[in-house]
CSV table of C-alpha atoms in Angstrom, one decimal:
chain,number,residue,atom,x,y,z
D,192,MET,CA,-0.4,-15.2,-4.6
D,193,ASN,CA,2.0,-17.1,-2.3
D,194,ILE,CA,1.1,-18.8,0.9
D,195,GLN,CA,2.7,-16.1,3.1
D,196,THR,CA,0.7,-13.4,1.4
D,197,LYS,CA,-2.5,-15.5,1.9
D,198,VAL,CA,-1.8,-16.0,5.6
D,199,ILE,CA,-1.0,-12.3,6.2
D,200,SER,CA,-4.1,-11.3,4.3
D,201,ARG,CA,-6.2,-13.5,6.5
D,202,GLU,CA,-4.7,-12.1,9.7
D,203,ILE,CA,-5.4,-8.5,8.4
D,204,SER,CA,-9.0,-9.5,7.5
D,205,GLU,CA,-9.7,-11.0,10.9
D,206,TYR,CA,-8.4,-8.0,12.7
D,207,LEU,CA,-10.1,-5.3,10.5
D,208,TRP,CA,-13.4,-7.2,10.7
D,209,ARG,CA,-13.2,-7.7,14.4
D,210,THR,CA,-12.4,-4.1,15.1
D,211,GLY,CA,-14.6,-2.4,12.5
D,212,GLN,CA,-11.6,-0.7,10.9
D,213,THR,CA,-11.4,0.0,7.1
D,214,ILE,CA,-8.7,0.2,4.5
D,215,SER,CA,-8.1,1.4,1.0
D,216,THR,CA,-5.2,1.1,-1.4
D,217,ALA,CA,-3.5,3.4,-4.0
D,218,GLU,CA,-1.2,1.4,-6.3
D,219,SER,CA,0.9,2.0,-9.3
D,220,CYS,CA,3.5,-0.7,-10.1
D,221,THR,CA,1.7,-3.4,-8.2
D,222,SER,CA,-1.3,-2.9,-10.4
D,223,GLY,CA,-3.9,-3.6,-7.8
D,224,LEU,CA,-2.3,-6.8,-6.4
D,225,VAL,CA,-2.3,-5.5,-2.8
D,226,ALA,CA,-6.0,-4.8,-3.1
D,227,ALA,CA,-6.5,-8.3,-4.7
D,228,ALA,CA,-4.6,-9.9,-1.8
D,229,ILE,CA,-6.8,-8.1,0.8
D,230,THR,CA,-10.0,-8.8,-1.0
D,231,ALA,CA,-9.2,-12.5,-1.7
D,232,VAL,CA,-10.4,-13.2,1.8
D,233,PRO,CA,-14.2,-13.8,2.0
D,234,GLY,CA,-16.0,-10.9,3.7
D,235,ALA,CA,-13.6,-8.2,2.5
D,236,SER,CA,-16.5,-5.9,1.7
D,237,ASN,CA,-16.8,-5.4,5.5
D,238,TYR,CA,-13.5,-3.6,5.7
D,239,PHE,CA,-12.1,-2.8,2.2
D,240,LYS,CA,-13.5,0.4,0.8
D,241,ALA,CA,-11.6,1.1,-2.4
D,242,GLY,CA,-8.5,0.5,-4.5
D,243,ILE,CA,-7.2,2.9,-7.0
D,244,VAL,CA,-4.6,1.9,-9.6
D,245,ALA,CA,-3.0,5.2,-10.7
D,246,TYR,CA,-0.4,3.9,-13.2
D,247,THR,CA,0.4,7.3,-14.8
D,248,ASP,CA,1.5,10.6,-13.4
D,249,GLU,CA,-1.7,12.1,-14.8
D,250,MET,CA,-3.9,9.6,-12.8
D,251,LYS,CA,-1.8,10.1,-9.7
D,252,THR,CA,-2.7,13.8,-9.9
D,253,GLN,CA,-6.4,13.4,-11.0
D,254,LEU,CA,-7.4,10.5,-8.8
D,255,LEU,CA,-5.2,10.9,-5.8
D,256,GLY,CA,-4.3,14.6,-5.8
D,257,VAL,CA,-0.6,14.2,-6.1
D,258,PRO,CA,0.7,17.6,-7.0
D,259,GLU,CA,2.1,17.9,-10.6
D,260,THR,CA,4.9,20.0,-9.1
D,261,MET,CA,5.9,17.2,-6.8
D,262,LEU,CA,5.9,14.7,-9.6
D,263,ALA,CA,8.1,17.0,-11.7
D,264,GLU,CA,10.5,17.7,-8.9
D,265,HIS,CA,10.8,14.3,-7.3
D,266,GLY,CA,9.5,11.9,-9.9
D,267,ALA,CA,6.7,9.3,-9.5
D,268,VAL,CA,9.1,6.9,-7.8
D,269,SER,CA,9.9,8.8,-4.6
D,270,GLU,CA,9.1,8.9,-0.9
D,271,ASP,CA,7.3,12.2,-1.4
D,272,VAL,CA,4.9,10.8,-4.0
D,273,VAL,CA,4.1,7.6,-2.1
D,274,ARG,CA,3.3,9.8,1.0
D,275,ALA,CA,1.0,12.0,-1.2
D,276,MET,CA,-0.7,8.9,-2.5
D,277,ILE,CA,-1.4,7.8,1.1
D,278,ASP,CA,-2.8,11.2,1.9
D,279,GLY,CA,-4.9,11.2,-1.3
D,280,ILE,CA,-6.5,7.8,-0.8
D,281,LEU,CA,-7.2,8.5,2.8
D,282,GLU,CA,-8.9,11.8,2.0
D,283,ARG,CA,-11.0,10.3,-0.8
D,284,THR,CA,-12.1,7.1,0.9
D,285,HIS,CA,-12.2,8.1,4.6
D,286,THR,CA,-10.7,4.9,5.7
D,287,ASN,CA,-8.8,4.1,8.9
D,288,TYR,CA,-5.8,2.8,7.0
D,289,ALA,CA,-4.2,3.0,3.5
D,290,ILE,CA,-1.5,1.3,1.6
D,291,ALA,CA,0.3,3.0,-1.3
D,292,VAL,CA,2.9,1.6,-3.7
D,293,THR,CA,4.9,3.3,-6.5
D,294,GLY,CA,8.0,2.1,-8.2
D,295,TYR,CA,9.8,0.6,-11.2
D,296,ALA,CA,9.0,-3.1,-11.3
D,297,GLY,CA,10.8,-3.6,-14.6
D,298,PRO,CA,12.0,-4.2,-17.1
D,299,GLY,CA,13.2,-0.6,-17.1
D,300,GLY,CA,13.8,2.1,-14.5
D,301,GLY,CA,13.6,5.8,-14.7
D,302,PRO,CA,15.7,8.9,-14.5
D,303,GLU,CA,15.4,9.1,-10.7
D,304,ALA,CA,15.8,5.4,-9.8
D,305,PRO,CA,16.9,2.1,-11.2
D,306,VAL,CA,14.6,-0.8,-11.9
D,307,GLY,CA,13.6,-2.6,-8.7
D,308,THR,CA,13.2,0.7,-6.8
D,309,ILE,CA,9.8,0.6,-5.1
D,310,TYR,CA,8.3,2.7,-2.3
D,311,VAL,CA,5.7,1.2,-0.1
D,312,ALA,CA,3.7,3.2,2.5
D,313,VAL,CA,1.2,2.5,5.2
D,314,GLY,CA,-0.7,5.3,6.8
D,315,ASN,CA,-3.6,6.2,9.0
D,316,GLY,CA,-4.0,10.0,8.6
D,317,GLU,CA,-1.7,10.7,11.6
D,318,THR,CA,1.5,8.9,10.6
D,319,THR,CA,2.8,7.3,7.5
D,320,ASP,CA,5.5,4.6,7.4
D,321,VAL,CA,7.5,4.4,4.2
D,322,ARG,CA,9.9,1.7,3.1
D,323,GLU,CA,12.2,1.9,0.1
D,324,LEU,CA,12.8,-1.5,-1.7
D,325,THR,CA,15.7,-1.9,-4.0
D,326,GLY,CA,17.1,-4.7,-6.0
D,327,ASN,CA,16.0,-6.2,-9.2
D,328,ASP,CA,14.8,-9.8,-9.2
D,329,GLY,CA,12.7,-9.4,-12.3
D,330,ARG,CA,9.3,-7.8,-12.8
D,331,GLU,CA,7.2,-10.6,-11.4
D,332,GLU,CA,9.3,-11.0,-8.2
D,333,ASN,CA,9.7,-7.3,-7.7
D,334,VAL,CA,5.9,-6.9,-7.7
D,335,ALA,CA,5.3,-9.9,-5.5
D,336,ARG,CA,7.9,-8.7,-3.0
D,337,ALA,CA,6.4,-5.2,-2.9
D,338,THR,CA,2.9,-6.7,-2.3
D,339,LEU,CA,4.1,-8.9,0.5
D,340,ILE,CA,6.1,-6.1,2.2
D,341,ALA,CA,3.0,-3.8,2.0
D,342,LEU,CA,0.9,-6.4,3.8
D,343,LYS,CA,3.6,-7.0,6.4
D,344,MET,CA,3.9,-3.3,7.0
D,345,LEU,CA,0.1,-3.1,7.5
D,346,LEU,CA,0.2,-6.0,9.9
D,347,GLU,CA,2.9,-4.4,11.9
D,348,ARG,CA,1.0,-1.1,12.0
D,349,LEU,CA,-2.2,-2.8,13.2
D,350,LYS,CA,-0.3,-4.4,16.1
D,351,ILE,CA,1.4,-1.1,17.0
D,352,ASP,CA,-1.8,1.0,16.8
D,353,PHE,CA,-3.8,-1.5,18.8
D,354,PRO,CA,-1.4,-3.3,21.2
D,355,GLU,CA,-4.3,-4.5,23.3
D,356,ALA,CA,-5.5,-6.7,20.4
D,357,GLU,CA,-3.7,-10.0,20.8
D,358,ASP,CA,-4.6,-12.9,18.6
């Protein structure tokens, strides 16, 4: 975990702890690294409820409720699927916020997208922000970039949802 990821994780931790908000994650290509970054900060059990690594389509359906028809129509690496992952983790964990990530980290891509295509989403049950990442810098860098972007998106969301909270 790089220093920027650690700093952002600490800011997220302080905010969630202070406000009593909670978060969960639903991850595929990042294999739980977003959850690991959030929980690396001491006291994470006060705001982090759960992390699900749903690496296969089958687990996306079983654990997160992503419809099989959606996976067949759009593929696992799509905006529709990452939004469904957000909805599924929010419904199952009853948290204030959720992060979801799905993509092709490498070395190979898939029929619907090339390697390096990753969708990151942050949602709260009312709105979901999605960002598509592209570009292949190798598996390790692709995963690190997606993890950092996910945390940055959450940090931005927290400041938007609660503008009165200034650090």
